Tab-separated table of C-alpha atoms in Angstrom:
chain	number	residue	atom	x	y	z
A	1	MET	CA	93.406	99.801	120.518
A	2	GLU	CA	89.959	99.574	118.948
A	3	ARG	CA	89.985	97.560	115.732
A	4	SER	CA	87.004	97.440	113.395
A	5	PRO	CA	85.604	94.151	112.085
A	6	LEU	CA	85.628	93.303	108.410
A	7	ASP	CA	82.534	94.321	106.470
A	8	ALA	CA	81.479	90.838	105.385
A	9	ASP	CA	78.501	92.053	103.339
A	10	LEU	CA	80.624	94.521	101.361
A	11	LEU	CA	83.287	91.881	100.761
A	12	ALA	CA	80.661	89.468	99.447
A	13	ARG	CA	79.246	92.113	97.096
A	14	ASN	CA	82.670	93.148	95.813
A	15	ALA	CA	83.652	89.528	95.233
A	16	ALA	CA	80.370	88.777	93.431
A	17	GLU	CA	81.017	91.654	91.030
A	18	LEU	CA	84.279	89.992	89.979
A	19	GLY	CA	82.374	86.945	88.694
A	20	PHE	CA	85.217	84.683	89.814
A	21	PHE	CA	84.652	83.513	93.386
A	22	SER	CA	81.875	81.149	94.399
A	23	GLY	CA	81.709	82.479	97.949
A	24	VAL	CA	83.423	84.601	100.595
A	25	GLU	CA	83.003	83.656	104.249
A	26	VAL	CA	84.152	85.628	107.287
A	27	VAL	CA	84.357	83.866	110.665
A	28	GLU	CA	85.229	85.336	114.036
A	29	SER	CA	87.892	82.755	114.847
A	30	THR	CA	89.313	79.425	113.760
A	31	GLY	CA	92.441	77.370	114.129
A	32	SER	CA	93.674	77.794	110.557
A	33	THR	CA	91.821	79.019	107.475
A	34	ASN	CA	94.143	76.908	105.335
A	35	ALA	CA	93.358	73.744	107.286
A	36	ASP	CA	89.621	74.469	107.097
A	37	LEU	CA	89.654	74.806	103.303
A	38	VAL	CA	91.955	71.810	102.828
A	39	ALA	CA	89.298	69.754	104.617
A	40	ARG	CA	86.539	71.193	102.431
A	41	ALA	CA	88.439	70.356	99.246
A	42	ALA	CA	87.247	66.753	99.695
A	43	ASP	CA	84.026	67.988	98.068
A	44	PRO	CA	84.817	67.961	94.317
A	45	GLN	CA	82.383	70.846	93.787
A	46	ALA	CA	84.270	73.116	96.173
A	47	ASP	CA	86.153	75.696	94.106
A	48	ARG	CA	87.108	79.369	94.281
A	49	LEU	CA	86.082	79.632	97.923
A	50	VAL	CA	87.454	82.342	100.210
A	51	LEU	CA	87.621	81.979	103.991
A	52	ILE	CA	88.723	84.848	106.247
A	53	ALA	CA	89.112	84.724	110.020
A	54	GLU	CA	89.181	87.730	112.331
A	55	SER	CA	91.607	85.673	114.413
A	56	GLN	CA	93.221	82.256	114.194
A	57	ASP	CA	95.221	80.444	116.842
A	58	ARG	CA	97.000	77.842	114.711
A	59	GLY	CA	97.997	79.917	111.704
A	60	ARG	CA	101.259	78.861	110.119
A	61	GLY	CA	103.665	79.704	107.351
A	62	ARG	CA	106.336	77.779	105.478
A	63	HIS	CA	108.117	75.025	107.444
A	64	ASP	CA	105.266	75.175	110.016
A	65	ARG	CA	106.365	78.548	111.365
A	66	GLN	CA	103.653	80.103	113.526
A	67	TRP	CA	101.663	83.090	112.264
A	68	VAL	CA	99.302	84.510	114.893
A	69	GLY	CA	98.260	87.918	116.168
A	70	PRO	CA	95.557	89.847	118.042
A	71	PRO	CA	91.986	89.695	116.694
A	72	ARG	CA	91.233	92.086	113.795
A	73	ALA	CA	94.874	93.206	113.570
A	74	GLN	CA	95.716	91.127	110.504
A	75	ILE	CA	94.291	89.681	107.333
A	76	SER	CA	94.116	85.902	107.748
A	77	MET	CA	92.650	84.578	104.514
A	78	SER	CA	92.724	81.445	102.398
A	79	VAL	CA	91.493	80.731	98.879
A	80	LEU	CA	90.641	77.290	97.481
A	81	VAL	CA	91.056	76.945	93.719
A	82	ARG	CA	91.099	74.031	91.303
A	83	VAL	CA	93.852	74.445	88.727
A	84	ARG	CA	92.462	72.378	85.878
A	85	GLY	CA	94.793	70.644	83.447
A	86	ILE	CA	97.986	72.240	84.720
A	87	ASP	CA	101.412	70.621	84.488
A	88	PRO	CA	102.205	69.702	88.138
A	89	ALA	CA	105.678	71.195	87.702
A	90	THR	CA	104.061	74.588	87.072
A	91	LEU	CA	101.938	74.590	90.244
A	92	GLY	CA	104.762	76.302	92.126
A	93	TRP	CA	103.804	79.513	90.358
A	94	LEU	CA	100.476	79.787	92.190
A	95	PRO	CA	101.909	81.132	95.477
A	96	LEU	CA	104.158	83.453	93.454
A	97	LEU	CA	101.087	84.738	91.596
A	98	THR	CA	99.452	85.329	94.970
A	99	GLY	CA	102.494	87.305	96.072
A	100	VAL	CA	102.192	89.561	93.030
A	101	ALA	CA	98.490	90.062	93.805
A	102	VAL	CA	99.191	91.012	97.427
A	103	VAL	CA	101.976	93.442	96.501
A	104	ASP	CA	99.800	95.170	93.915
A	105	ALA	CA	96.857	95.345	96.322
A	106	VAL	CA	98.984	96.873	99.079
A	107	ARG	CA	100.473	99.423	96.684
A	108	SER	CA	97.153	100.464	95.172
A	109	THR	CA	95.275	100.615	98.483
A	110	THR	CA	97.880	102.255	100.719
A	111	GLY	CA	100.524	103.770	98.436
A	112	VAL	CA	103.227	101.881	100.350
A	113	LYS	CA	106.035	100.472	98.175
A	114	ALA	CA	105.749	96.767	98.994
A	115	VAL	CA	108.072	94.294	97.247
A	116	LEU	CA	108.537	90.527	97.078
A	117	LYS	CA	111.284	88.466	98.633
A	118	TRP	CA	111.531	85.108	96.891
A	119	PRO	CA	109.483	82.999	96.987
A	120	ASN	CA	106.494	84.938	98.303
A	121	ASP	CA	107.183	87.047	101.375
A	122	VAL	CA	105.920	90.615	101.080
A	123	LEU	CA	108.351	93.184	102.471
A	124	ILE	CA	108.326	96.866	103.273
A	125	GLU	CA	111.798	98.369	103.656
A	126	GLY	CA	113.265	94.936	104.332
A	127	ARG	CA	110.743	93.931	107.017
A	128	LYS	CA	108.126	91.228	106.529
A	129	LEU	CA	104.562	92.459	106.070
A	130	ALA	CA	102.920	89.291	104.762
A	131	GLY	CA	103.550	85.610	104.165
A	132	ILE	CA	101.902	83.153	101.799
A	133	LEU	CA	101.469	79.400	102.145
A	134	ALA	CA	100.122	77.120	99.401
A	135	GLU	CA	99.046	73.534	100.091
A	136	ILE	CA	97.848	70.895	97.645
A	137	ALA	CA	94.504	69.747	99.017
A	138	ALA	CA	93.677	67.226	96.269
A	139	ALA	CA	96.069	65.876	93.642
A	140	GLY	CA	95.262	64.660	90.149
A	141	THR	CA	94.744	66.206	86.714
A	142	ASP	CA	92.646	69.009	88.255
A	143	PRO	CA	94.445	69.628	91.561
A	144	ALA	CA	92.822	71.622	94.337
A	145	VAL	CA	95.165	74.067	96.018
A	146	VAL	CA	94.625	76.209	99.088
A	147	VAL	CA	96.609	79.450	99.231
A	148	GLY	CA	96.756	81.276	102.544
A	149	VAL	CA	97.711	84.913	103.103
A	150	GLY	CA	98.699	86.370	106.461
A	151	LEU	CA	99.162	90.156	106.376
A	152	ASN	CA	99.964	92.404	109.340
A	153	VAL	CA	97.651	95.414	109.274
A	154	SER	CA	97.505	97.253	112.606
A	155	LEU	CA	100.009	95.387	114.774
A	156	THR	CA	102.034	97.609	117.062
A	157	GLU	CA	105.761	97.098	117.626
A	158	ALA	CA	105.045	95.183	120.830
A	159	GLU	CA	102.594	92.876	119.031
A	160	LEU	CA	104.901	91.823	116.190
A	161	PRO	CA	105.552	88.058	116.093
A	162	VAL	CA	109.253	88.548	115.284
A	163	PRO	CA	111.522	91.627	115.333
A	164	HIS	CA	112.023	91.650	111.548
A	165	ALA	CA	108.269	91.876	110.874
A	166	THR	CA	106.261	95.035	110.300
A	167	SER	CA	102.671	96.139	109.751
A	168	LEU	CA	100.933	98.715	107.597
A	169	LEU	CA	100.384	100.846	110.702
A	170	LEU	CA	104.111	100.796	111.503
A	171	SER	CA	104.843	101.613	107.853
A	172	GLY	CA	103.002	104.912	108.071
A	173	VAL	CA	99.451	103.941	107.074
A	174	GLU	CA	97.487	105.689	109.826
A	175	HIS	CA	94.085	104.089	109.263
A	176	PRO	CA	94.527	100.900	107.218
A	177	ASP	CA	91.203	99.583	105.921
A	178	ARG	CA	91.194	95.779	106.050
A	179	THR	CA	87.970	95.477	104.039
A	180	ALA	CA	89.443	97.555	101.215
A	181	LEU	CA	92.677	95.560	101.364
A	182	VAL	CA	90.904	92.196	101.166
A	183	SER	CA	88.761	93.420	98.272
A	184	ALA	CA	91.882	94.582	96.434
A	185	ILE	CA	93.717	91.297	97.050
A	186	LEU	CA	90.747	89.306	95.733
A	187	ARG	CA	90.470	91.550	92.669
A	188	GLU	CA	94.183	91.226	91.864
A	189	PHE	CA	94.190	87.464	92.492
A	190	ALA	CA	91.115	86.861	90.333
A	191	GLY	CA	92.546	88.888	87.462
A	192	ARG	CA	95.963	87.242	87.562
A	193	PHE	CA	94.520	83.726	87.887
A	194	ALA	CA	92.008	84.220	85.065
A	195	ASP	CA	94.731	85.562	82.754
A	196	TRP	CA	97.037	82.676	83.632
A	197	GLU	CA	94.296	80.116	82.989
A	198	ALA	CA	93.391	81.780	79.677
A	199	ALA	CA	97.054	81.537	78.649
A	200	GLY	CA	96.952	77.758	79.164
A	201	TRP	CA	99.067	78.101	82.308
A	202	ASP	CA	101.935	79.635	80.348
A	203	THR	CA	104.101	81.571	82.819
A	204	ALA	CA	105.746	84.158	80.535
A	205	GLU	CA	103.538	87.096	81.534
A	206	LEU	CA	103.339	86.046	85.171
A	207	SER	CA	107.104	85.557	85.355
A	208	ALA	CA	107.713	89.063	84.007
A	209	ALA	CA	105.335	90.578	86.566
A	210	TYR	CA	106.969	88.622	89.383
A	211	ARG	CA	110.518	89.606	88.406
A	212	ASP	CA	109.479	93.261	88.268
A	213	ARG	CA	108.360	93.134	91.916
A	214	CYS	CA	111.052	90.831	93.355
A	215	SER	CA	113.768	92.569	95.351
A	216	THR	CA	115.791	89.350	95.716
A	217	LEU	CA	116.966	89.303	92.107
A	218	GLY	CA	120.399	90.799	91.520
A	219	THR	CA	121.391	90.580	95.180
A	220	GLU	CA	123.914	88.393	96.960
A	221	VAL	CA	121.987	85.645	98.783
A	222	ARG	CA	122.728	82.913	101.281
A	223	ALA	CA	120.384	79.920	101.107
A	224	GLU	CA	120.341	77.437	103.960
A	225	LEU	CA	119.421	73.990	102.660
A	226	PRO	CA	118.486	70.739	104.427
A	227	GLY	CA	121.364	68.849	105.972
A	228	GLY	CA	123.231	71.990	106.879
A	229	GLN	CA	124.304	72.776	103.318
A	230	VAL	CA	124.717	76.468	102.504
A	231	LEU	CA	124.576	77.990	99.032
A	232	THR	CA	125.777	81.537	98.378
A	233	GLY	CA	125.854	83.625	95.224
A	234	ILE	CA	123.982	86.167	93.156
A	235	ALA	CA	120.251	85.567	92.646
A	236	THR	CA	120.219	85.721	88.862
A	237	GLY	CA	116.641	84.827	87.982
A	238	ILE	CA	113.562	82.622	88.303
A	239	ASP	CA	113.378	79.422	86.264
A	240	PRO	CA	110.226	78.157	84.445
A	241	HIS	CA	109.144	76.239	87.572
A	242	GLY	CA	109.372	79.250	89.890
A	243	ARG	CA	112.653	78.168	91.430
A	244	LEU	CA	115.308	80.727	92.355
A	245	LEU	CA	118.517	80.640	90.336
A	246	VAL	CA	121.564	81.195	92.528
A	247	GLY	CA	124.327	81.465	89.978
A	248	ASP	CA	123.417	78.601	87.672
A	249	ARG	CA	121.808	76.405	90.334
A	250	ALA	CA	118.030	76.249	90.853
A	251	VAL	CA	116.649	75.921	94.367
A	252	SER	CA	112.994	75.337	95.201
A	253	ALA	CA	111.050	76.968	98.003
A	254	GLY	CA	110.547	73.609	99.685
A	255	ASP	CA	114.293	73.016	99.818
A	256	VAL	CA	115.273	76.360	101.350
A	257	THR	CA	114.886	76.646	105.119
A	258	HIS	CA	116.150	80.237	105.231
A	259	LEU	CA	117.149	82.831	102.648
A	260	ARG	CA	119.052	86.009	103.363
A	261	ALA	CA	119.696	88.701	100.784
A	262	ASP	CA	122.609	91.142	100.924
A	263	TYR	CA	123.888	89.319	104.010
Protein backbone atom coordinates (compact mmCIF):
# COMPACT_ATOMS: atom_id res chain seq x y z
CA MET A 1 0.00 0.00 0.00
CA GLU A 2 1.35 3.40 -1.00
CA ARG A 3 1.21 5.89 1.86
CA SER A 4 1.86 9.59 1.36
CA PRO A 5 4.28 11.52 3.58
CA LEU A 6 3.13 14.35 5.78
CA ASP A 7 3.26 17.81 4.22
CA ALA A 8 5.72 19.35 6.67
CA ASP A 9 5.60 22.81 5.07
CA LEU A 10 1.80 22.97 5.25
CA LEU A 11 1.83 21.76 8.85
CA ALA A 12 4.34 24.47 9.78
CA ARG A 13 2.22 27.16 8.10
CA ASN A 14 -1.00 25.97 9.72
CA ALA A 15 0.65 25.83 13.14
CA ALA A 16 2.16 29.31 12.70
CA GLU A 17 -1.29 30.73 11.98
CA LEU A 18 -2.47 29.48 15.39
CA GLY A 19 0.08 31.72 17.14
CA PHE A 20 0.56 29.07 19.83
CA PHE A 21 3.35 26.68 18.85
CA SER A 22 6.99 27.68 18.65
CA GLY A 23 7.84 25.03 16.07
CA VAL A 24 6.66 21.88 14.30
CA GLU A 25 9.25 19.33 13.20
CA VAL A 26 8.68 16.23 11.07
CA VAL A 27 11.36 13.51 11.02
CA GLU A 28 11.44 10.34 8.96
CA SER A 29 12.10 8.05 11.92
CA THR A 30 13.07 8.02 15.57
CA GLY A 31 12.90 5.77 18.58
CA SER A 32 10.25 7.74 20.46
CA THR A 33 9.01 11.29 19.90
CA ASN A 34 8.15 11.49 23.60
CA ALA A 35 11.67 10.51 24.65
CA ASP A 36 13.18 13.02 22.21
CA LEU A 37 11.15 15.92 23.61
CA VAL A 38 11.69 14.86 27.22
CA ALA A 39 15.42 15.18 26.54
CA ARG A 40 14.96 18.61 24.95
CA ALA A 41 12.98 19.87 27.94
CA ALA A 42 16.32 20.32 29.74
CA ASP A 43 16.52 23.61 27.82
CA PRO A 44 14.34 26.00 29.87
CA GLN A 45 13.48 27.93 26.70
CA ALA A 46 11.98 24.87 25.03
CA ASP A 47 8.20 25.24 25.04
CA ARG A 48 5.23 24.47 22.79
CA LEU A 49 7.33 22.30 20.49
CA VAL A 50 5.78 19.64 18.27
CA LEU A 51 7.70 16.61 17.00
CA ILE A 52 6.18 14.14 14.53
CA ALA A 53 7.81 10.98 13.20
CA GLU A 54 6.79 9.12 10.06
CA SER A 55 7.82 6.00 11.96
CA GLN A 56 9.15 5.17 15.40
CA ASP A 57 10.52 1.88 16.66
CA ARG A 58 10.30 2.42 20.42
CA GLY A 59 6.92 4.09 20.73
CA ARG A 60 5.08 3.25 23.92
CA GLY A 61 1.86 3.86 25.77
CA ARG A 62 0.81 3.63 29.40
CA HIS A 63 2.62 1.00 31.52
CA ASP A 64 5.31 0.82 28.78
CA ARG A 65 3.02 -0.95 26.33
CA GLN A 66 4.48 -0.91 22.83
CA TRP A 67 2.96 1.30 20.13
CA VAL A 68 4.54 0.75 16.71
CA GLY A 69 3.38 0.40 13.12
CA PRO A 70 4.45 0.64 9.47
CA PRO A 71 5.92 3.95 8.25
CA ARG A 72 3.35 6.65 7.35
CA ALA A 73 0.44 4.50 8.57
CA GLN A 74 -0.04 6.36 11.85
CA ILE A 75 0.26 9.72 13.51
CA SER A 76 3.14 9.55 15.99
CA MET A 77 3.35 12.99 17.56
CA SER A 78 4.47 14.61 20.79
CA VAL A 79 4.00 18.12 22.17
CA LEU A 80 6.18 19.77 24.82
CA VAL A 81 4.42 22.42 26.91
CA ARG A 82 5.26 24.29 30.09
CA VAL A 83 2.23 24.53 32.36
CA ARG A 84 3.09 27.63 34.35
CA GLY A 85 1.84 28.05 37.90
CA ILE A 86 -0.44 25.02 37.89
CA ASP A 87 -1.36 23.04 41.00
CA PRO A 88 0.53 19.72 40.53
CA ALA A 89 -2.63 17.84 41.48
CA THR A 90 -4.35 19.32 38.41
CA LEU A 91 -1.68 18.22 35.92
CA GLY A 92 -3.55 14.96 35.37
CA TRP A 93 -6.04 16.90 33.28
CA LEU A 94 -3.51 17.59 30.52
CA PRO A 95 -3.69 14.13 28.89
CA LEU A 96 -7.48 14.24 29.27
CA LEU A 97 -7.52 17.62 27.49
CA THR A 98 -5.43 16.04 24.74
CA GLY A 99 -7.97 13.24 24.45
CA VAL A 100 -10.76 15.76 23.95
CA ALA A 101 -8.68 17.51 21.27
CA VAL A 102 -8.02 14.25 19.40
CA VAL A 103 -11.68 13.18 19.51
CA ASP A 104 -12.85 16.54 18.20
CA ALA A 105 -10.20 16.55 15.47
CA VAL A 106 -11.14 13.05 14.31
CA ARG A 107 -14.84 13.93 14.27
CA SER A 108 -14.41 17.20 12.39
CA THR A 109 -11.91 15.83 9.86
CA THR A 110 -13.44 12.43 9.09
CA GLY A 111 -17.03 12.50 10.38
CA VAL A 112 -16.35 9.33 12.38
CA LYS A 113 -17.97 9.24 15.83
CA ALA A 114 -14.89 8.83 18.03
CA VAL A 115 -15.32 8.72 21.82
CA LEU A 116 -13.08 8.60 24.89
CA LYS A 117 -12.48 5.67 27.19
CA TRP A 118 -11.13 6.89 30.52
CA PRO A 119 -8.50 8.14 30.92
CA ASN A 120 -7.54 9.00 27.35
CA ASP A 121 -7.93 6.17 24.86
CA VAL A 122 -9.80 7.16 21.71
CA LEU A 123 -12.27 4.52 20.54
CA ILE A 124 -14.40 3.88 17.50
CA GLU A 125 -17.19 1.37 18.09
CA GLY A 126 -15.35 -0.05 21.08
CA ARG A 127 -11.99 -0.52 19.32
CA LYS A 128 -8.91 1.55 20.10
CA LEU A 129 -7.97 4.15 17.50
CA ALA A 130 -5.50 6.24 19.50
CA GLY A 131 -3.61 6.33 22.77
CA ILE A 132 -2.11 9.23 24.70
CA LEU A 133 0.86 9.27 27.06
CA ALA A 134 1.89 12.27 29.18
CA GLU A 135 5.27 12.46 30.92
CA ILE A 136 6.60 15.13 33.25
CA ALA A 137 9.90 16.21 31.72
CA ALA A 138 10.80 18.88 34.29
CA ALA A 139 9.16 19.40 37.68
CA GLY A 140 8.81 22.63 39.64
CA THR A 141 6.43 25.59 39.71
CA ASP A 142 6.41 25.71 35.88
CA PRO A 143 6.52 22.01 34.97
CA ALA A 144 7.36 20.87 31.46
CA VAL A 145 5.17 18.06 30.21
CA VAL A 146 5.44 16.01 27.04
CA VAL A 147 2.18 14.61 25.68
CA GLY A 148 2.40 11.94 23.00
CA VAL A 149 -0.36 10.87 20.62
CA GLY A 150 -0.34 7.63 18.65
CA LEU A 151 -3.23 7.37 16.17
CA ASN A 152 -3.83 4.55 13.69
CA VAL A 153 -4.63 6.04 10.29
CA SER A 154 -4.25 3.54 7.44
CA LEU A 155 -3.36 0.29 9.20
CA THR A 156 -4.94 -2.79 7.68
CA GLU A 157 -6.41 -5.58 9.80
CA ALA A 158 -3.20 -7.58 9.44
CA GLU A 159 -1.09 -4.62 10.59
CA LEU A 160 -2.99 -3.87 13.80
CA PRO A 161 -0.82 -4.18 16.94
CA VAL A 162 -3.61 -5.91 18.90
CA PRO A 163 -6.96 -7.41 17.85
CA HIS A 164 -9.03 -4.81 19.72
CA ALA A 165 -7.40 -1.91 17.84
CA THR A 166 -8.71 -0.22 14.72
CA SER A 167 -7.71 2.47 12.23
CA LEU A 168 -9.51 5.22 10.35
CA LEU A 169 -9.21 3.15 7.17
CA LEU A 170 -10.88 0.16 8.85
CA SER A 171 -13.56 2.51 10.21
CA GLY A 172 -14.69 3.48 6.73
CA VAL A 173 -12.50 6.51 5.98
CA GLU A 174 -11.31 5.61 2.47
CA HIS A 175 -8.58 8.22 2.07
CA PRO A 176 -7.60 9.55 5.50
CA ASP A 177 -5.45 12.68 5.25
CA ARG A 178 -2.78 12.62 7.96
CA THR A 179 -1.71 16.23 7.32
CA ALA A 180 -5.28 17.45 7.81
CA LEU A 181 -5.65 15.30 10.92
CA VAL A 182 -2.45 16.61 12.51
CA SER A 183 -3.44 20.20 11.72
CA ALA A 184 -6.84 19.63 13.33
CA ILE A 185 -5.33 18.02 16.44
CA LEU A 186 -2.93 20.94 16.87
CA ARG A 187 -5.74 23.46 16.40
CA GLU A 188 -7.97 21.73 18.96
CA PHE A 189 -5.11 21.28 21.44
CA ALA A 190 -3.98 24.90 21.16
CA GLY A 191 -7.52 26.19 21.68
CA ARG A 192 -8.25 23.96 24.66
CA PHE A 193 -4.89 24.66 26.31
CA ALA A 194 -5.14 28.43 25.82
CA ASP A 195 -8.66 28.47 27.29
CA TRP A 196 -7.57 26.36 30.25
CA GLU A 197 -4.58 28.62 30.93
CA ALA A 198 -6.76 31.74 30.65
CA ALA A 199 -9.13 30.21 33.22
CA GLY A 200 -6.24 29.91 35.70
CA TRP A 201 -6.19 26.14 35.23
CA ASP A 202 -9.76 25.82 36.49
CA THR A 203 -11.14 22.52 35.17
CA ALA A 204 -14.90 23.21 35.14
CA GLU A 205 -15.21 23.81 31.39
CA LEU A 206 -12.68 21.14 30.49
CA SER A 207 -14.36 18.61 32.78
CA ALA A 208 -17.73 19.23 31.13
CA ALA A 209 -16.24 18.75 27.65
CA TYR A 210 -14.50 15.55 28.74
CA ARG A 211 -17.61 14.05 30.34
CA ASP A 212 -19.60 14.78 27.18
CA ARG A 213 -17.18 12.67 25.11
CA CYS A 214 -16.43 9.87 27.61
CA SER A 215 -18.21 6.59 26.93
CA THR A 216 -16.97 5.05 30.20
CA LEU A 217 -19.28 7.10 32.41
CA GLY A 218 -22.50 5.36 33.40
CA THR A 219 -21.19 1.90 32.52
CA GLU A 220 -20.27 -1.05 34.70
CA VAL A 221 -16.46 -1.21 34.89
CA ARG A 222 -13.83 -3.59 36.21
CA ALA A 223 -10.56 -1.93 37.21
CA GLU A 224 -7.50 -4.09 37.77
CA LEU A 225 -5.23 -2.47 40.35
CA PRO A 226 -1.66 -3.21 41.47
CA GLY A 227 -1.25 -6.21 43.72
CA GLY A 228 -4.02 -8.12 42.03
CA GLN A 229 -6.82 -6.06 43.56
CA VAL A 230 -9.96 -5.73 41.44
CA LEU A 231 -12.55 -2.97 41.74
CA THR A 232 -15.96 -3.26 40.08
CA GLY A 233 -18.90 -0.90 39.95
CA ILE A 234 -20.56 1.86 37.99
CA ALA A 235 -18.31 4.63 36.65
CA THR A 236 -20.16 7.57 38.15
CA GLY A 237 -17.96 10.53 37.27
CA ILE A 238 -14.58 12.26 37.10
CA ASP A 239 -13.24 13.99 40.21
CA PRO A 240 -11.47 17.40 40.23
CA HIS A 241 -8.09 15.69 39.71
CA GLY A 242 -9.19 13.73 36.64
CA ARG A 243 -9.56 10.47 38.52
CA LEU A 244 -12.37 8.04 37.67
CA LEU A 245 -15.04 7.57 40.31
CA VAL A 246 -16.10 3.93 40.59
CA GLY A 247 -19.03 4.15 42.96
CA ASP A 248 -17.64 6.53 45.56
CA ARG A 249 -13.99 5.52 45.16
CA ALA A 250 -11.53 7.52 43.03
CA VAL A 251 -8.88 5.68 41.03
CA SER A 252 -6.05 7.36 39.14
CA ALA A 253 -4.77 6.42 35.72
CA GLY A 254 -1.40 5.47 37.18
CA ASP A 255 -3.03 2.99 39.55
CA VAL A 256 -5.15 1.16 36.98
CA THR A 257 -3.36 -1.51 34.94
CA HIS A 258 -6.48 -2.44 32.95
CA LEU A 259 -10.02 -1.10 32.70
CA ARG A 260 -12.92 -2.89 31.09
CA ALA A 261 -16.33 -1.33 30.58
CA ASP A 262 -19.57 -3.31 30.30
CA TYR A 263 -17.59 -6.49 30.98
